[in-house]
Short mmCIF file of C-alpha atoms and ligand atoms in Angstrom, two decimals:
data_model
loop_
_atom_site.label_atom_id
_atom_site.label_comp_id
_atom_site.label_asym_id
_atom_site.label_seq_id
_atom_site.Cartn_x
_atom_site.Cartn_y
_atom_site.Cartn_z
CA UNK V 1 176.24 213.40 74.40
CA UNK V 2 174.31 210.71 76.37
CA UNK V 3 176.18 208.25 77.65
CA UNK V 4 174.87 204.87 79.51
CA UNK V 5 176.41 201.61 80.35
CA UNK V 6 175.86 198.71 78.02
CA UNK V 7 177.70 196.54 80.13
CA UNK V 8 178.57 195.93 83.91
CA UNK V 9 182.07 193.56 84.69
CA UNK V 10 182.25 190.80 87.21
CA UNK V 11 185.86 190.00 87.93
CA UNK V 12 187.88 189.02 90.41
CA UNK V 13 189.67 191.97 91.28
CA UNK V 14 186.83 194.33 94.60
CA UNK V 15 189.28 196.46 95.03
CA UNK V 16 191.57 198.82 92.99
CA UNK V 17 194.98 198.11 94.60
CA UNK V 18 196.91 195.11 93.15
CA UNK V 19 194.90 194.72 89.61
CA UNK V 20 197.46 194.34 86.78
CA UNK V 21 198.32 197.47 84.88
CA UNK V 22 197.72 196.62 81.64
CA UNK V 23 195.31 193.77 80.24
CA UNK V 24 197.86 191.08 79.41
CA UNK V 25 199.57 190.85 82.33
CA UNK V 26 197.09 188.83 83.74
CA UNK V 27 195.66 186.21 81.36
CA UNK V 28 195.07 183.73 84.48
CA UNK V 29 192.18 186.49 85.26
CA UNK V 30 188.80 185.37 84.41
CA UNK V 31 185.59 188.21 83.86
CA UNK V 32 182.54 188.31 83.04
CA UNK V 33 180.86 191.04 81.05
CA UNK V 34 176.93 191.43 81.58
CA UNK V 35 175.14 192.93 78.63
CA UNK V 36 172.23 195.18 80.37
CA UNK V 37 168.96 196.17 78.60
CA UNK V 38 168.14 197.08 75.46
CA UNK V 39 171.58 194.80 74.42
CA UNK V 40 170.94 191.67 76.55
CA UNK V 41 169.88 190.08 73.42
CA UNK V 42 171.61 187.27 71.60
CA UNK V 43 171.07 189.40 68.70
CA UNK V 44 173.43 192.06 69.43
CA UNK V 45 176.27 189.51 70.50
CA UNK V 46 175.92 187.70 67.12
CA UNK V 47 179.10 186.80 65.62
CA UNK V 48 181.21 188.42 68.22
CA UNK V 49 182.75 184.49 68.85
CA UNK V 50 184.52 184.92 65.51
CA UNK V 51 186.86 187.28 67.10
CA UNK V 52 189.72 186.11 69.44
CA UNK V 53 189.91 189.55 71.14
CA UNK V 54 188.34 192.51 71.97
CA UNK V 55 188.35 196.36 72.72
CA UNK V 56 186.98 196.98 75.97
CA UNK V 57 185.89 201.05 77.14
CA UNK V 58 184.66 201.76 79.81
CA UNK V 59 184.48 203.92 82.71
CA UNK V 60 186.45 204.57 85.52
CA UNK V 61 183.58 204.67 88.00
CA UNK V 62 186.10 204.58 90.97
CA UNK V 63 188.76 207.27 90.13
CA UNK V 64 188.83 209.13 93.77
CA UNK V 65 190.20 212.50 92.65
CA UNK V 66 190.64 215.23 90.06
CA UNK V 67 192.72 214.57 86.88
CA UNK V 68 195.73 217.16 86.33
CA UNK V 69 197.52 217.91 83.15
CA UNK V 70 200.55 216.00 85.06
CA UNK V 71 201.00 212.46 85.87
CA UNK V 72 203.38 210.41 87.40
CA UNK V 73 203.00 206.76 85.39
CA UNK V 74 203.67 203.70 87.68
CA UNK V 75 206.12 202.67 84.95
CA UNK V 76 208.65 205.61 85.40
CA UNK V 77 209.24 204.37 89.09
CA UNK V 78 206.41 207.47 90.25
CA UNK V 79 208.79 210.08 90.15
CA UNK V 80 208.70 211.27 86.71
CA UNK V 81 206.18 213.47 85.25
CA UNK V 82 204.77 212.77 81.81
CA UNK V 83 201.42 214.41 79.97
CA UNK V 84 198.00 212.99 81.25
CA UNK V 85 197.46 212.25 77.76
CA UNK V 86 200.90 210.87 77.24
CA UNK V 87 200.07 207.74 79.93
CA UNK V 88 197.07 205.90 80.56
CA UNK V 89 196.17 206.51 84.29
CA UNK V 90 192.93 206.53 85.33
CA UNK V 91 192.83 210.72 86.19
CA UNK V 92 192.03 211.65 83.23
CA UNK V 93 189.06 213.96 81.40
CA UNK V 94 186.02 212.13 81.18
CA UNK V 95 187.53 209.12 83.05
CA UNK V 96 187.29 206.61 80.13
CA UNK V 97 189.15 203.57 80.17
CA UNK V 98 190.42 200.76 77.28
CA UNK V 99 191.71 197.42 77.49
CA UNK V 100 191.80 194.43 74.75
CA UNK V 101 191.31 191.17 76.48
CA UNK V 102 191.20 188.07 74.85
CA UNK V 103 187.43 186.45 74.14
CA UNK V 104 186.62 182.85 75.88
CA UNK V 105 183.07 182.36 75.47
CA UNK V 106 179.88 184.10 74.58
CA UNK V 107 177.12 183.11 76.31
CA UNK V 108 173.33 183.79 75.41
CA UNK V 109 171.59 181.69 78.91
CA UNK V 110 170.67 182.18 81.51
CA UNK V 111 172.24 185.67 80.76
CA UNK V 112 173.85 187.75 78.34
CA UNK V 113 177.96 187.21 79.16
CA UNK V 114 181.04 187.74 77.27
CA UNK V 115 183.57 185.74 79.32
CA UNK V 116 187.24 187.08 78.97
CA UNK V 117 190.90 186.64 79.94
CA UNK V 118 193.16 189.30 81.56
CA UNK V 119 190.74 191.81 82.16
CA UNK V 120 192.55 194.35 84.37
CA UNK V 121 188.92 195.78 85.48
CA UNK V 122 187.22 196.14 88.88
CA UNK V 123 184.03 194.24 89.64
CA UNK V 124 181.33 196.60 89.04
CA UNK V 125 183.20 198.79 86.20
CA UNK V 126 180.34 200.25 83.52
CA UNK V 127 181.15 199.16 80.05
CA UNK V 128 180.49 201.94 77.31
CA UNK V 129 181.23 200.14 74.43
CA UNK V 130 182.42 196.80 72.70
CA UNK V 131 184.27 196.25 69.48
CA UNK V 132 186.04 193.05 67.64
CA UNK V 133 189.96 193.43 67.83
CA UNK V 134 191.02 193.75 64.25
CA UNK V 135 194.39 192.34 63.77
CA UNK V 136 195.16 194.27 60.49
CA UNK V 137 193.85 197.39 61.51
CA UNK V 138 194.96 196.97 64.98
CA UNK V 139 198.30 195.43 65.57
CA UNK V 140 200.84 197.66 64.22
CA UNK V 141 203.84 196.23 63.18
CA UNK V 142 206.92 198.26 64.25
CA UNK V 143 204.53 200.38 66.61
CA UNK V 144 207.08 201.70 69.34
CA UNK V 145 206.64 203.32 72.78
CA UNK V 146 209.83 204.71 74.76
CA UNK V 147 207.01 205.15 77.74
CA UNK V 148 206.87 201.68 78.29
CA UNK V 149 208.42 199.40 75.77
CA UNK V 150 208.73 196.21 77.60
CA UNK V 151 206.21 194.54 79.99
CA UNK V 152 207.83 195.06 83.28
CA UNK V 153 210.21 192.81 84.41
CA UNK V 154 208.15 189.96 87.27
CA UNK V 155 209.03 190.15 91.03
CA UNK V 156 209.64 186.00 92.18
CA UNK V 157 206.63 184.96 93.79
CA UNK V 158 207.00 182.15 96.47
CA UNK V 159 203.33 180.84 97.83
CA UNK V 160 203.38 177.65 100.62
CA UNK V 161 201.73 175.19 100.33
CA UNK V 162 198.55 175.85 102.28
CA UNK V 163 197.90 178.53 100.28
CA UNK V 164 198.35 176.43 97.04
CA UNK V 165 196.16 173.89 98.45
CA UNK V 166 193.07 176.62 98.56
CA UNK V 167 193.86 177.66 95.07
CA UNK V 168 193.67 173.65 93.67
CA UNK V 169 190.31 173.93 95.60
CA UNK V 170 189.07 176.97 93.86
CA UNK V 171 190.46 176.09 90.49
CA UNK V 172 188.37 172.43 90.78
CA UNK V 173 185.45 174.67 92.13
CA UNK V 174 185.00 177.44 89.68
CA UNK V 175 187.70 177.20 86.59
CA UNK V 176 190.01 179.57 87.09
CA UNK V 177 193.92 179.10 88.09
CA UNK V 178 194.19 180.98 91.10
CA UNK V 179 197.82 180.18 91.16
CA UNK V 180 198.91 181.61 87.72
CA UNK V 181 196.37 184.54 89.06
CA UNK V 182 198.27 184.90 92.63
CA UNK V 183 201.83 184.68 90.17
CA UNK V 184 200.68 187.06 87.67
CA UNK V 185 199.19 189.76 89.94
CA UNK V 186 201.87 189.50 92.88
CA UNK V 187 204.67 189.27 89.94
CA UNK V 188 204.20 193.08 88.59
CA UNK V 189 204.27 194.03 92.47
CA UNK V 190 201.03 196.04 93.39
CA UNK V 191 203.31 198.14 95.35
CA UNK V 192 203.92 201.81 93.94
CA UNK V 193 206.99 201.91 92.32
CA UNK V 194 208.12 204.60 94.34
CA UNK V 195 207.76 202.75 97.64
CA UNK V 196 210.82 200.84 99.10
CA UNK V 197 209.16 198.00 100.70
CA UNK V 198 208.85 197.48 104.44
CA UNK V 199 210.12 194.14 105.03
CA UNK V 200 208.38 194.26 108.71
CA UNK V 201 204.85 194.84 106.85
CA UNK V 202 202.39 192.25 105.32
CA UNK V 203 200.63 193.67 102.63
CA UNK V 204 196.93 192.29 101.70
CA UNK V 205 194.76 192.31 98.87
CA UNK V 206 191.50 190.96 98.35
CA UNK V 207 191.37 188.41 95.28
CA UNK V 208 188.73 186.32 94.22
CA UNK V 209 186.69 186.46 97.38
CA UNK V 210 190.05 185.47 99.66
CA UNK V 211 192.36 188.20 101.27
CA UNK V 212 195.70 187.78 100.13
CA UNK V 213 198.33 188.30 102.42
CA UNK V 214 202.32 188.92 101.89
CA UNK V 215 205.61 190.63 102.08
CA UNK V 216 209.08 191.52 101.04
CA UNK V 217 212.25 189.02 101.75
CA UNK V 218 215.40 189.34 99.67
CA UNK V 219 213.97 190.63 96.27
CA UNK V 220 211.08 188.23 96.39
CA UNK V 221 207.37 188.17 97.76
CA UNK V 222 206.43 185.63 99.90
CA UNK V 223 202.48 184.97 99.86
CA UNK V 224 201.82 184.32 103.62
CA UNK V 225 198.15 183.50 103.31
CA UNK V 226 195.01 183.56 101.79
CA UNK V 227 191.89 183.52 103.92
CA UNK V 228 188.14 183.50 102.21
CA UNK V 229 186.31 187.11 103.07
CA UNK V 230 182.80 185.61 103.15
CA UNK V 231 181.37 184.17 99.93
CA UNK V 232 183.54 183.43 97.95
CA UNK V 233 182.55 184.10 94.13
CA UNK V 234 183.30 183.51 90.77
CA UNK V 235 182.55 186.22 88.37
N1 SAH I 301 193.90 199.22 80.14
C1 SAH I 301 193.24 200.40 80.67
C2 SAH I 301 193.51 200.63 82.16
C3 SAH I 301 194.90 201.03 82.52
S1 SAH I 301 195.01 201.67 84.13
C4 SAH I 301 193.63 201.63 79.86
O1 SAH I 301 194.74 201.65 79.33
O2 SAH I 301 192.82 202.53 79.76
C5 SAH I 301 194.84 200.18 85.02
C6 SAH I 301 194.37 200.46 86.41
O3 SAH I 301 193.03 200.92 86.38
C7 SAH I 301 194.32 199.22 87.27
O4 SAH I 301 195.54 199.05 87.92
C8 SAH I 301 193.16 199.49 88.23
O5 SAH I 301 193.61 199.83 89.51
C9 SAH I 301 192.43 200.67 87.62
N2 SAH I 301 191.01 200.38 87.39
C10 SAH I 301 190.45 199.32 86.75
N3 SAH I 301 189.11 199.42 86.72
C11 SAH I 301 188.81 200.58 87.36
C12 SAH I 301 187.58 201.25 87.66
N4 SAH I 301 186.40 200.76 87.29
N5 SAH I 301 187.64 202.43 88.35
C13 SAH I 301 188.82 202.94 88.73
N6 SAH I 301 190.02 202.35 88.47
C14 SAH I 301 190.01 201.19 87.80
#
């Protein structure tokens, strides 16, 4: 089987560490998905705004390592073993990823671009394939999953004032509310589970063209600053 990208995301998120686990954990996240040739037509986006969400797969283009027939989920605090098929890390046989995210706008100029919430994808990720999210078919009532039944519980997030002063600016600049962003990606703690944090350490992350800076205090995260990396650029 030939397989080629039909798609390439622009988000927020240039580097792997701190992007949500799962898709919904982050509706604050804006993306943009880039139909390439032959489907950067209007034609084969026709109709797709009738849906309110959508099945996203595509590759894991930056998995550094081999996939094993163990994995220890984030979810089960990193300690526990499960089935690679019984989790959805990245290492995993052919690398293939799938998220829903829920549908903004389609756009047919200057480019071809499905704009989306809570994309939990890396800038640059390869899209193999998009469907319509099919509430009948899809949503399962009474679906269960011992793995991970709940969203995981958020970690307080306190941010100063400076650093909600930059976010105001970038929310009247390009749209998206870097706040409920900064809340929603700092809540699920990027940390791995199995780390106790260092309360001497500041952690970073880069986010929407700023690196994000903070670190542990009594339970909570406390965002110490934000400070642009360059251009900074709306996907
Ligand atoms: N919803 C998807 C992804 C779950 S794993 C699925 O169930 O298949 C989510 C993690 O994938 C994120 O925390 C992020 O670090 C990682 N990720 C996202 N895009 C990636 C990419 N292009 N290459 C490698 N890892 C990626």
């Amino acid at each position: 089987m030939n397989i080629e990208p039909i798609a390439t995301v622009h988000s927020c998120f240039t580097e792997k560490f701190g992007i949500p686990r799962q898709p919904l954990l982050a509706d604050a996240s804006r993306a943009a998905i880039e139909l390439l040739p032959p489907l950067n037509t209007p034609d084969a986006v026709a109709g797709l705004e009738q849906n309110s969400h959508l099945w996203v797969i595509f590759q894991f283009h930056q998995v550094a390592g081999q996939w094993s027939h163990k994995v220890r989920p984030p979810r089960l605090g990193g300690n526990k073993k499960l089935g690679v098929l019984a989790t959805r890390s990245p290492f995993r046989p052919n690398n293939i990823g799938l998220s829903v995210v829920r549908l903004i706008e389609v756009r047919t100029h200057p480019k071809v671009e499905l704009i989306v919430a809570g994309a939990d994808l890396l800038d640059g990720t390869p899209v193999l394939d998009i469907k319509p999210y099919i509430p009948y078919a899809d949503a399962i009532q009474g679906a269960s999953s011992e793995f991970a039944e709940q969203a995981p519980a958020a970690t307080p997030v306190k941010i100063p004032e400076a650093v909600l002063a930059i976010a105001r600016g970038y929310r009247d600049d390009w749209g998206t509310d870097l706040e409920a962003l900064i809340q929603q990606v700092l809540g699920q703690d990027p940390k791995p589970a199995y780390q106790q944090p260092d309360p001497e350490r500041i952690y970073g992350m880069e986010l929407c063209g700023f690196n994000l800076q903070w670190r542990y205090r009594d339970g909570a995260i406390e965002v110490m600053a934000m400070e642009k990396l360059g251009e900074v650029a709306q996907p």
